[in-house]
Short mmCIF file of C-alpha atoms in Angstrom, two decimals:
data_model
loop_
_atom_site.label_atom_id
_atom_site.label_comp_id
_atom_site.label_asym_id
_atom_site.label_seq_id
_atom_site.Cartn_x
_atom_site.Cartn_y
_atom_site.Cartn_z
CA MET K 25 149.05 25.41 79.84
CA THR K 26 148.96 29.14 78.39
CA GLU K 27 145.68 31.12 77.68
CA PRO K 28 145.86 30.81 73.85
CA VAL K 29 146.36 27.13 74.10
CA ARG K 30 143.33 26.49 76.74
CA ARG K 31 141.21 28.71 74.24
CA ALA K 32 142.36 26.54 71.11
CA GLY K 33 141.49 23.65 73.03
CA VAL K 34 138.03 24.40 73.88
CA PHE K 35 137.51 25.53 70.45
CA ALA K 36 138.77 22.17 69.14
CA LEU K 37 136.41 20.47 71.45
CA LEU K 38 133.52 22.31 70.22
CA CYS K 39 134.45 21.41 66.66
CA THR K 40 133.87 17.98 67.67
CA LEU K 41 130.30 18.82 67.91
CA SER K 42 130.18 18.89 64.10
CA LEU K 43 129.92 14.97 64.34
CA ALA K 44 126.26 15.47 65.48
CA VAL K 45 125.40 16.14 61.90
CA PRO K 46 126.15 12.57 60.51
CA LEU K 47 125.39 10.98 63.97
CA LEU K 48 122.29 12.51 65.25
CA GLY K 49 120.95 14.44 62.13
CA PRO K 50 120.97 18.19 61.02
CA GLU K 51 118.12 18.92 63.31
CA ILE K 52 119.80 18.12 66.47
CA ALA K 53 123.12 19.41 65.26
CA ALA K 54 121.31 22.80 64.62
CA ALA K 55 119.85 22.73 68.11
CA LEU K 56 123.36 22.00 69.65
CA ALA K 57 124.72 25.14 67.69
CA ALA K 58 121.88 27.21 68.80
CA VAL K 59 122.80 26.45 72.35
CA VAL K 60 126.56 27.31 71.89
CA LEU K 61 125.33 30.52 70.44
CA LEU K 62 123.06 31.53 73.02
CA GLY K 63 125.75 30.88 75.72
CA ALA K 64 128.26 32.80 73.76
CA VAL K 65 125.79 35.84 73.59
CA ALA K 66 124.92 35.44 77.20
CA VAL K 67 128.55 35.29 78.65
CA THR K 68 129.84 38.77 78.94
CA ASP K 69 132.33 38.31 81.83
CA GLY K 70 133.77 36.00 84.26
CA PRO K 71 136.23 32.92 84.09
CA ILE K 72 134.48 31.39 81.11
CA PHE K 73 134.55 34.52 78.95
CA ASP K 74 138.22 34.82 79.91
CA LEU K 75 138.71 31.42 78.63
CA LEU K 76 136.97 31.97 75.43
CA ALA K 77 137.55 35.65 74.45
CA TYR K 78 140.11 36.78 71.84
CA PRO K 79 142.00 40.02 72.79
CA ASP K 80 139.41 42.22 70.65
CA ASP K 81 136.39 40.69 72.41
CA TYR K 82 137.22 42.49 75.61
CA GLU K 83 136.56 45.88 74.09
CA ASP K 84 132.67 45.39 73.82
CA GLY K 85 132.53 42.33 76.30
CA ARG K 86 131.09 40.01 73.62
CA LEU K 87 132.48 36.59 72.52
CA TYR K 88 132.37 37.77 68.79
CA GLY K 89 135.24 35.26 67.90
CA LEU K 90 133.32 32.39 69.10
CA ILE K 91 129.93 33.65 67.68
CA ALA K 92 131.53 34.18 64.12
CA PHE K 93 133.26 30.71 64.66
CA VAL K 94 129.88 28.86 65.33
CA LEU K 95 128.11 30.90 62.56
CA ALA K 96 130.64 29.94 60.04
CA GLY K 97 130.29 26.20 61.01
CA VAL K 98 126.47 26.59 60.72
CA ALA K 99 126.76 28.17 57.25
CA LEU K 100 129.26 25.26 56.13
CA GLY K 101 126.60 22.64 57.79
CA LEU K 102 123.76 24.18 55.82
CA LEU K 103 125.66 23.77 52.65
CA ALA K 104 126.48 20.12 53.42
CA VAL K 105 122.80 19.59 54.13
CA GLN K 106 121.27 21.41 51.09
CA SER K 107 123.96 20.93 48.31
CA SER K 108 125.99 18.16 47.02
CA MET K 109 128.81 18.95 49.82
CA THR K 110 129.08 15.64 51.70
CA SER K 111 128.82 15.77 55.43
CA ALA K 112 132.47 14.39 55.39
CA ILE K 113 133.86 17.41 54.05
CA PHE K 114 132.09 19.47 56.64
CA VAL K 115 133.03 17.70 59.37
CA GLY K 116 136.70 17.31 58.05
CA THR K 117 136.88 21.08 57.53
CA VAL K 118 135.69 21.99 60.90
CA PHE K 119 138.04 19.53 62.59
CA LEU K 120 140.81 20.74 60.25
CA ILE K 121 140.39 24.38 61.63
CA GLY K 122 139.84 23.59 65.20
CA TYR K 123 142.46 20.97 65.93
CA GLY K 124 144.92 22.64 63.50
CA ASN K 125 144.75 25.78 65.44
CA PHE K 126 145.17 23.87 68.80
CA GLY K 127 148.12 22.13 67.30
CA GLU K 128 149.75 25.32 66.04
CA ARG K 129 149.32 26.94 69.49
CA LEU K 130 150.86 23.89 71.24
CA VAL K 131 154.09 24.31 68.84
CA ARG K 132 154.04 27.85 69.65
CA THR K 133 154.90 27.10 73.50
CA ARG K 134 157.97 25.14 72.36
CA THR K 135 159.60 27.30 69.55
CA ASP K 136 159.45 30.81 68.14
CA SER K 137 160.19 29.50 64.50
CA ASP K 138 157.61 30.62 62.10
CA VAL K 139 158.18 27.71 59.66
CA ALA K 140 157.58 25.34 62.74
CA HIS K 141 154.24 27.01 63.50
CA ALA K 142 153.09 26.48 59.99
CA ALA K 143 154.37 22.83 59.76
CA GLY K 144 152.77 22.11 63.08
CA PHE K 145 149.42 23.61 62.03
CA CYS K 146 149.50 21.64 58.55
CA LEU K 147 150.49 18.35 60.25
CA ILE K 148 147.71 18.47 63.10
CA ALA K 149 145.29 19.86 60.73
CA THR K 150 145.75 17.19 57.97
CA VAL K 151 145.30 14.29 60.73
CA ALA K 152 142.30 15.92 62.23
CA ALA K 153 140.54 16.19 58.78
CA VAL K 154 141.55 12.63 57.90
CA VAL K 155 140.03 11.56 61.33
CA GLY K 156 136.76 13.74 60.96
CA GLN K 157 136.25 12.61 57.41
CA ALA K 158 136.85 8.95 58.19
CA ALA K 159 134.59 9.07 61.11
CA THR K 160 131.95 10.40 59.16
CA VAL K 161 132.38 8.03 56.30
CA THR K 162 132.07 5.10 58.70
CA VAL K 163 128.88 6.76 60.58
CA THR K 164 127.24 7.01 57.22
CA GLY K 165 128.08 3.42 56.14
CA GLY K 166 130.73 4.24 53.43
CA SER K 167 133.81 2.38 52.79
CA ILE K 168 137.05 3.77 54.28
CA PRO K 169 139.50 2.06 51.86
CA SER K 170 137.73 3.24 48.88
CA ALA K 171 137.44 6.88 50.12
CA LEU K 172 141.05 7.05 51.55
CA PRO K 173 142.72 8.54 48.63
CA THR K 174 140.00 11.47 48.43
CA ILE K 175 140.09 11.80 52.25
CA LEU K 176 144.04 12.11 52.37
CA PHE K 177 143.96 14.64 49.31
CA LEU K 178 141.31 16.84 50.81
CA ALA K 179 142.95 16.75 54.15
CA ALA K 180 146.15 18.07 52.92
CA SER K 181 144.83 20.54 50.31
CA GLY K 182 142.60 21.95 53.05
CA ALA K 183 145.34 22.28 55.60
CA LEU K 184 147.77 23.80 53.27
CA LEU K 185 145.22 26.47 52.44
CA ALA K 186 144.11 27.21 55.79
CA ALA K 187 147.78 27.70 56.85
CA LEU K 188 148.36 29.95 54.04
CA LEU K 189 145.25 32.22 54.52
CA ARG K 190 146.18 32.20 58.37
CA ASP K 191 149.48 33.35 57.38
CA VAL K 192 148.18 36.13 55.06
CA LEU K 193 145.23 37.06 57.22
CA LEU K 194 145.02 37.23 60.89
CA LEU K 195 145.10 34.18 63.26
CA TYR K 196 141.76 35.14 64.52
CA ASP K 197 140.09 34.91 61.08
CA ASP K 198 139.15 31.39 61.41
CA PRO K 199 135.74 31.84 60.32
CA VAL K 200 136.84 33.15 57.04
CA VAL K 201 139.54 30.33 56.58
CA MET K 202 136.82 27.71 57.55
CA LEU K 203 134.26 28.88 54.72
CA SER K 204 137.22 29.11 52.03
CA VAL K 205 138.71 25.87 52.91
CA GLY K 206 135.15 24.22 52.96
CA LEU K 207 134.54 25.57 49.50
CA LEU K 208 137.76 24.48 48.12
CA LEU K 209 137.38 20.92 49.36
CA TRP K 210 133.85 20.77 47.83
CA LEU K 211 135.22 21.73 44.29
CA LEU K 212 138.17 19.31 44.61
CA ALA K 213 135.86 16.48 45.64
CA GLU K 214 133.66 17.06 42.70
CA LEU K 215 136.88 16.55 40.44
CA ASP K 216 137.36 13.21 41.89
CA PRO K 217 141.12 12.72 41.83
CA ALA K 218 142.17 9.33 40.47
CA LEU K 219 145.31 8.74 42.34
CA GLY K 220 145.68 6.22 45.26
CA ALA K 221 146.38 6.94 48.87
CA ALA K 222 150.06 5.93 48.57
CA GLU K 223 150.48 8.03 45.49
CA ILE K 224 149.00 11.13 47.08
CA ALA K 225 151.14 10.72 50.25
CA ILE K 226 154.27 10.51 47.84
CA ALA K 227 153.16 13.72 45.97
CA LEU K 228 152.63 15.50 49.29
CA ALA K 229 155.93 14.33 50.63
CA ILE K 230 157.73 15.53 47.36
CA THR K 231 155.95 18.97 47.20
CA ALA K 232 156.65 19.54 50.86
CA ALA K 233 160.34 18.61 50.69
CA LEU K 234 160.82 20.96 47.64
CA GLY K 235 158.70 23.85 49.25
CA TYR K 236 160.90 23.64 52.54
CA ALA K 237 163.86 23.75 50.18
CA SER K 238 162.72 26.90 48.58
CA TYR K 239 162.28 28.35 51.98
CA ALA K 240 165.68 27.31 53.22
CA LEU K 241 167.27 28.57 49.85
CA GLU K 242 165.28 32.05 50.74
CA THR K 243 163.89 31.92 47.06
CA ALA K 244 160.37 31.99 48.88
CA SER K 245 158.79 33.13 52.12
CA ILE K 246 156.54 31.12 54.37
CA ALA K 247 153.44 32.07 52.44
CA GLY K 248 155.14 31.66 49.16
CA MET K 249 156.35 28.07 50.28
CA LEU K 250 152.82 27.15 51.31
CA THR K 251 151.51 28.48 48.07
CA GLY K 252 153.95 26.52 46.00
CA VAL K 253 153.51 23.35 47.94
CA LEU K 254 149.54 23.57 47.64
CA LEU K 255 149.87 24.32 43.84
CA GLY K 256 152.30 21.44 43.33
CA LEU K 257 149.98 19.08 45.17
CA LEU K 258 147.00 20.15 43.25
CA THR K 259 148.96 19.94 39.92
CA ILE K 260 150.23 16.29 40.54
CA VAL K 261 146.83 14.89 41.87
CA LEU K 262 144.60 16.62 39.42
CA GLY K 263 147.18 16.64 36.24
CA GLY K 264 150.04 14.30 36.88
CA TYR K 265 153.65 14.39 37.45
CA GLY K 266 154.27 15.74 33.98
CA TRP K 267 152.35 18.75 34.70
CA PHE K 268 154.18 19.24 38.05
CA VAL K 269 157.58 18.88 36.34
CA VAL K 270 156.73 21.80 34.03
CA LEU K 271 155.49 23.75 36.99
CA ILE K 272 158.49 23.16 39.22
CA SER K 273 161.00 24.00 36.44
CA PHE K 274 159.53 27.53 36.63
CA PHE K 275 159.80 27.83 40.46
CA ALA K 276 163.24 26.27 40.56
CA ILE K 277 164.94 28.21 37.63
CA GLY K 278 162.95 31.43 38.12
CA GLY K 279 163.80 31.36 41.77
CA LEU K 280 167.44 30.69 41.55
CA SER K 281 167.54 33.49 38.79
CA THR K 282 166.62 35.98 41.56
CA LYS K 283 170.13 35.10 43.07
CA PHE K 284 171.89 35.96 39.98
CA ARG K 285 174.33 38.83 40.42
CA TYR K 286 171.92 39.83 43.49
CA ASP K 287 174.45 42.41 44.65
CA ARG K 288 174.58 44.02 41.47
CA LYS K 289 170.67 44.24 41.37
CA GLU K 290 170.94 45.91 44.89
CA ASP K 291 173.27 48.36 43.66
CA LEU K 292 170.82 49.13 40.77
CA GLY K 293 167.90 49.10 43.06
CA VAL K 294 166.25 46.36 41.09
CA ALA K 295 166.69 43.46 43.38
CA GLU K 296 163.53 41.66 44.58
CA ASP K 297 162.50 42.52 48.28
CA ASN K 298 163.05 40.04 51.20
CA ASN K 299 166.31 39.01 49.66
CA GLY K 300 164.60 37.65 46.76
CA ALA K 301 162.16 35.52 48.59
CA ARG K 302 158.95 35.44 46.62
CA GLY K 303 155.79 35.52 48.49
CA THR K 304 151.88 34.40 47.94
CA GLY K 305 151.36 37.44 45.64
CA ASN K 306 154.29 36.65 43.28
CA VAL K 307 153.62 32.93 43.31
CA LEU K 308 149.90 33.46 42.16
CA GLY K 309 150.46 36.23 40.02
CA ASN K 310 152.69 33.84 37.90
CA ALA K 311 150.98 30.42 38.50
CA ALA K 312 147.22 31.38 39.14
CA VAL K 313 146.48 30.73 35.47
CA GLY K 314 148.25 27.50 35.29
CA LEU K 315 146.27 26.38 38.28
CA VAL K 316 143.09 27.25 36.54
CA ALA K 317 144.19 25.25 33.65
CA VAL K 318 145.04 22.36 35.86
CA LEU K 319 141.44 22.48 37.37
CA GLY K 320 140.04 22.92 33.84
CA TYR K 321 141.95 19.69 32.79
CA ALA K 322 140.54 17.88 35.68
CA ALA K 323 136.77 19.16 34.95
CA SER K 324 137.20 18.17 31.38
CA GLU K 325 138.60 14.66 32.10
CA ALA K 326 135.60 14.25 34.61
CA ALA K 327 133.24 15.25 31.91
CA PHE K 328 132.30 18.64 33.60
CA LEU K 329 133.24 20.71 30.76
CA PRO K 330 132.66 19.99 27.19
CA ILE K 331 136.12 21.21 26.11
CA ASP K 332 139.05 18.99 24.81
CA ALA K 333 141.27 18.50 27.69
CA GLU K 334 144.47 18.87 25.49
CA LEU K 335 143.57 22.61 25.14
CA PHE K 336 144.02 23.04 29.04
CA LEU K 337 147.62 21.24 28.60
CA PHE K 338 148.62 23.80 26.01
CA ALA K 339 147.16 26.78 28.11
CA PHE K 340 149.02 25.52 31.10
CA ALA K 341 152.39 25.17 29.36
CA GLY K 342 151.83 28.79 27.47
CA SER K 343 151.20 30.36 30.98
CA VAL K 344 154.29 28.63 32.54
CA ALA K 345 156.48 29.57 29.38
CA THR K 346 155.42 33.07 29.98
CA ALA K 347 156.09 33.19 33.56
CA MET K 348 159.67 31.50 33.10
CA SER K 349 160.34 33.76 30.05
CA ASP K 350 159.23 37.12 31.86
CA THR K 351 161.29 36.14 35.11
CA LEU K 352 164.46 35.30 33.23
CA SER K 353 164.17 38.28 31.19
CA SER K 354 163.76 40.62 34.04
CA GLU K 355 166.27 38.98 36.47
CA ILE K 356 169.03 38.50 33.93
CA GLY K 357 168.50 41.41 31.68
CA SER K 358 168.36 44.04 34.47
CA VAL K 359 171.99 43.62 35.13
CA PHE K 360 173.29 44.34 31.78
CA GLU K 361 173.09 47.42 29.46
CA GLN K 362 170.87 50.45 30.12
CA PRO K 363 167.43 49.12 29.39
CA ARG K 364 165.13 50.91 26.81
CA LEU K 365 161.39 51.43 26.98
CA ILE K 366 159.60 48.81 24.92
CA THR K 367 157.12 51.34 23.44
CA THR K 368 159.46 54.20 22.36
CA LEU K 369 162.94 52.49 22.68
CA GLU K 370 164.25 55.54 24.69
CA PRO K 371 166.81 54.73 27.44
CA VAL K 372 165.46 54.48 30.99
CA GLU K 373 166.82 53.83 34.34
CA PRO K 374 167.20 50.16 35.27
CA GLY K 375 163.96 48.88 36.96
CA THR K 376 161.67 51.08 34.96
CA ASP K 377 158.49 49.35 34.21
CA GLY K 378 158.56 48.26 30.55
CA GLY K 379 162.18 48.58 30.25
CA VAL K 380 163.87 45.78 28.12
CA THR K 381 167.46 44.59 27.17
CA TRP K 382 168.53 42.47 24.35
CA GLN K 383 170.20 40.06 26.82
CA GLY K 384 166.79 39.95 28.79
CA GLU K 385 165.02 39.19 25.55
CA VAL K 386 167.39 36.36 24.71
CA ALA K 387 167.22 35.01 28.30
CA GLY K 388 163.39 35.10 28.14
CA VAL K 389 163.27 33.17 24.76
CA VAL K 390 165.58 30.58 26.27
CA GLY K 391 163.19 30.22 29.26
CA ALA K 392 160.25 29.59 27.09
CA ALA K 393 162.45 26.99 25.26
CA ILE K 394 163.13 25.24 28.40
CA VAL K 395 159.38 24.76 29.21
CA ALA K 396 158.90 23.71 25.57
CA VAL K 397 161.71 20.93 25.63
CA ILE K 398 160.33 19.76 28.74
CA SER K 399 156.73 19.64 27.61
CA TYR K 400 158.00 17.94 24.57
CA ALA K 401 159.66 15.26 26.37
CA LEU K 402 156.76 14.63 28.87
CA PHE K 403 153.62 14.99 26.80
CA ALA K 404 153.13 13.03 23.43
CA GLU K 405 150.34 15.60 22.67
CA VAL K 406 153.07 18.34 22.27
CA GLY K 407 155.29 17.09 19.44
CA VAL K 408 157.72 19.55 17.55
CA VAL K 409 155.05 21.86 16.30
CA GLY K 410 153.37 22.11 19.68
CA ALA K 411 156.91 23.02 21.50
CA ALA K 412 157.44 25.75 18.86
CA ILE K 413 153.73 26.94 19.82
CA ILE K 414 154.89 27.02 23.44
CA VAL K 415 158.08 28.98 22.68
CA THR K 416 155.99 31.52 20.74
CA ALA K 417 153.41 31.93 23.52
CA GLY K 418 156.08 32.49 26.05
CA PHE K 419 157.61 35.21 23.89
CA VAL K 420 154.20 36.74 23.32
CA GLY K 421 153.27 36.79 27.08
CA MET K 422 156.69 38.25 27.83
CA THR K 423 156.27 40.93 25.48
CA VAL K 424 152.60 41.67 26.74
CA ASP K 425 154.13 41.94 30.25
CA SER K 426 156.57 44.46 29.02
CA LEU K 427 153.97 46.52 27.21
CA LEU K 428 151.48 46.32 30.36
CA GLY K 429 154.52 47.47 32.46
CA ALA K 430 155.23 50.51 30.20
CA THR K 431 151.57 51.47 29.81
CA LEU K 432 149.42 50.55 32.80
CA GLU K 433 151.56 49.44 35.70
CA GLY K 434 151.61 51.72 38.48
CA PRO K 435 148.46 53.81 37.93
CA LEU K 436 146.01 50.96 37.12
CA LEU K 437 147.83 47.68 37.78
CA GLY K 438 150.31 46.42 40.34
CA ASN K 439 153.19 44.02 39.52
CA GLN K 440 151.00 40.94 40.27
CA GLY K 441 148.30 41.95 38.03
CA VAL K 442 150.79 42.58 35.11
CA ASN K 443 152.04 39.07 35.59
CA PHE K 444 148.57 37.54 35.99
CA LEU K 445 147.44 39.18 32.63
CA ALA K 446 150.72 38.31 30.89
CA THR K 447 150.35 34.67 31.78
CA LEU K 448 146.81 34.73 30.69
CA SER K 449 147.91 36.20 27.32
CA GLY K 450 150.38 33.38 26.90
CA ALA K 451 147.81 30.64 27.83
CA ILE K 452 145.44 31.94 25.50
CA VAL K 453 148.03 32.22 22.62
CA CYS K 454 149.01 28.84 23.24
CA ALA K 455 145.62 27.21 23.39
CA LEU K 456 144.44 29.01 20.28
CA LEU K 457 147.45 28.13 18.30
CA GLY K 458 147.45 24.52 19.65
CA LEU K 459 143.50 24.54 18.49
CA SER K 460 144.41 25.92 15.15
CA PHE K 461 147.24 23.36 14.54
CA ALA K 462 144.68 20.51 15.62
CA ILE K 463 142.11 21.73 13.30
CA LEU K 464 144.54 22.24 10.32
CA GLY K 465 146.42 18.81 10.95
#
């Protein structure tokens, strides 16, 4: 057994002590945490230090990694005791991080495949989170069958977020990952997902399969794949399969559009990096507004927000229509005529921010229309007028993207920031037009 595996195994065993909160009470759990912290401070060398130390710990001879890990667990435990966060979420999160890391380390001893490492972490972390939550529910006298759907949803969502953060950050940033995952699961638990355990398992299988397909087709990096799977799972569980179909249409068509005449794009210097594989920043830049709309819809349905849930549906469709429109406009329009700057109509070099072509504009409108047709087919609330509103919102958002690219991108905004503001404008336009139509109708 290698040193990283042994260290991860010890950390996982320490994570099991989180069960002291539901089993023995917060006071005794705090005493156990204090003992571990004192031990971490006292041990500065020797075999125990070598067992628990991360590489950076050797510089100062302190187990900073272990200390930070325990402090993150204590902070999360205090939230569970002092707020509406349940002890099941606390224990499940700690199990998820500790045992997920151990599982990933074991996988690393067998293969060098990055996607296998991510899959191993997600699988073991999900199982560990389910076990931790279920054990806590049992100890506190709850019902496992009634809690199982939420347990599974939170476990899978937390594992995906943790794997994503570990890919974006460092493998040694588990304290940050633990706190981030705990806060997300607290929010998701408050929204009270209505799907059953079998439906959530099916949703997870579908999103995981599509996510791996995007990675295998080189339309997404590992981080992009994890982000897409997490977004897809949240969209299905909190919104429904109709919302997911709208979202996945963008990922599928938009991803494939990056491959359209890719050699030509490389010659022009406008091709996406990494052979067209989109990472987390690109995925979130285009889908973050849509995710907020899904969360808003779920919060409205759960009576947390005094806003008509239908407005969030239109905001979601408008943001996706913008993302689709802008992506097709850029990926298809860039290989045709010399583009012109949208603000002055002067000819510019291919790839210039804010440059547009008539072919790209047509492709963008077609992209928005695809989202509108899908929304019309899946949602009774949309209707013919609603579909026209979605197309309009997509075109407006695409135009905002070009205007921002010509004026602010570079000195003030990055590409992902421009994408975010463009999809936000499309969402707002779609929601406001949808509200106006509802009032006038």
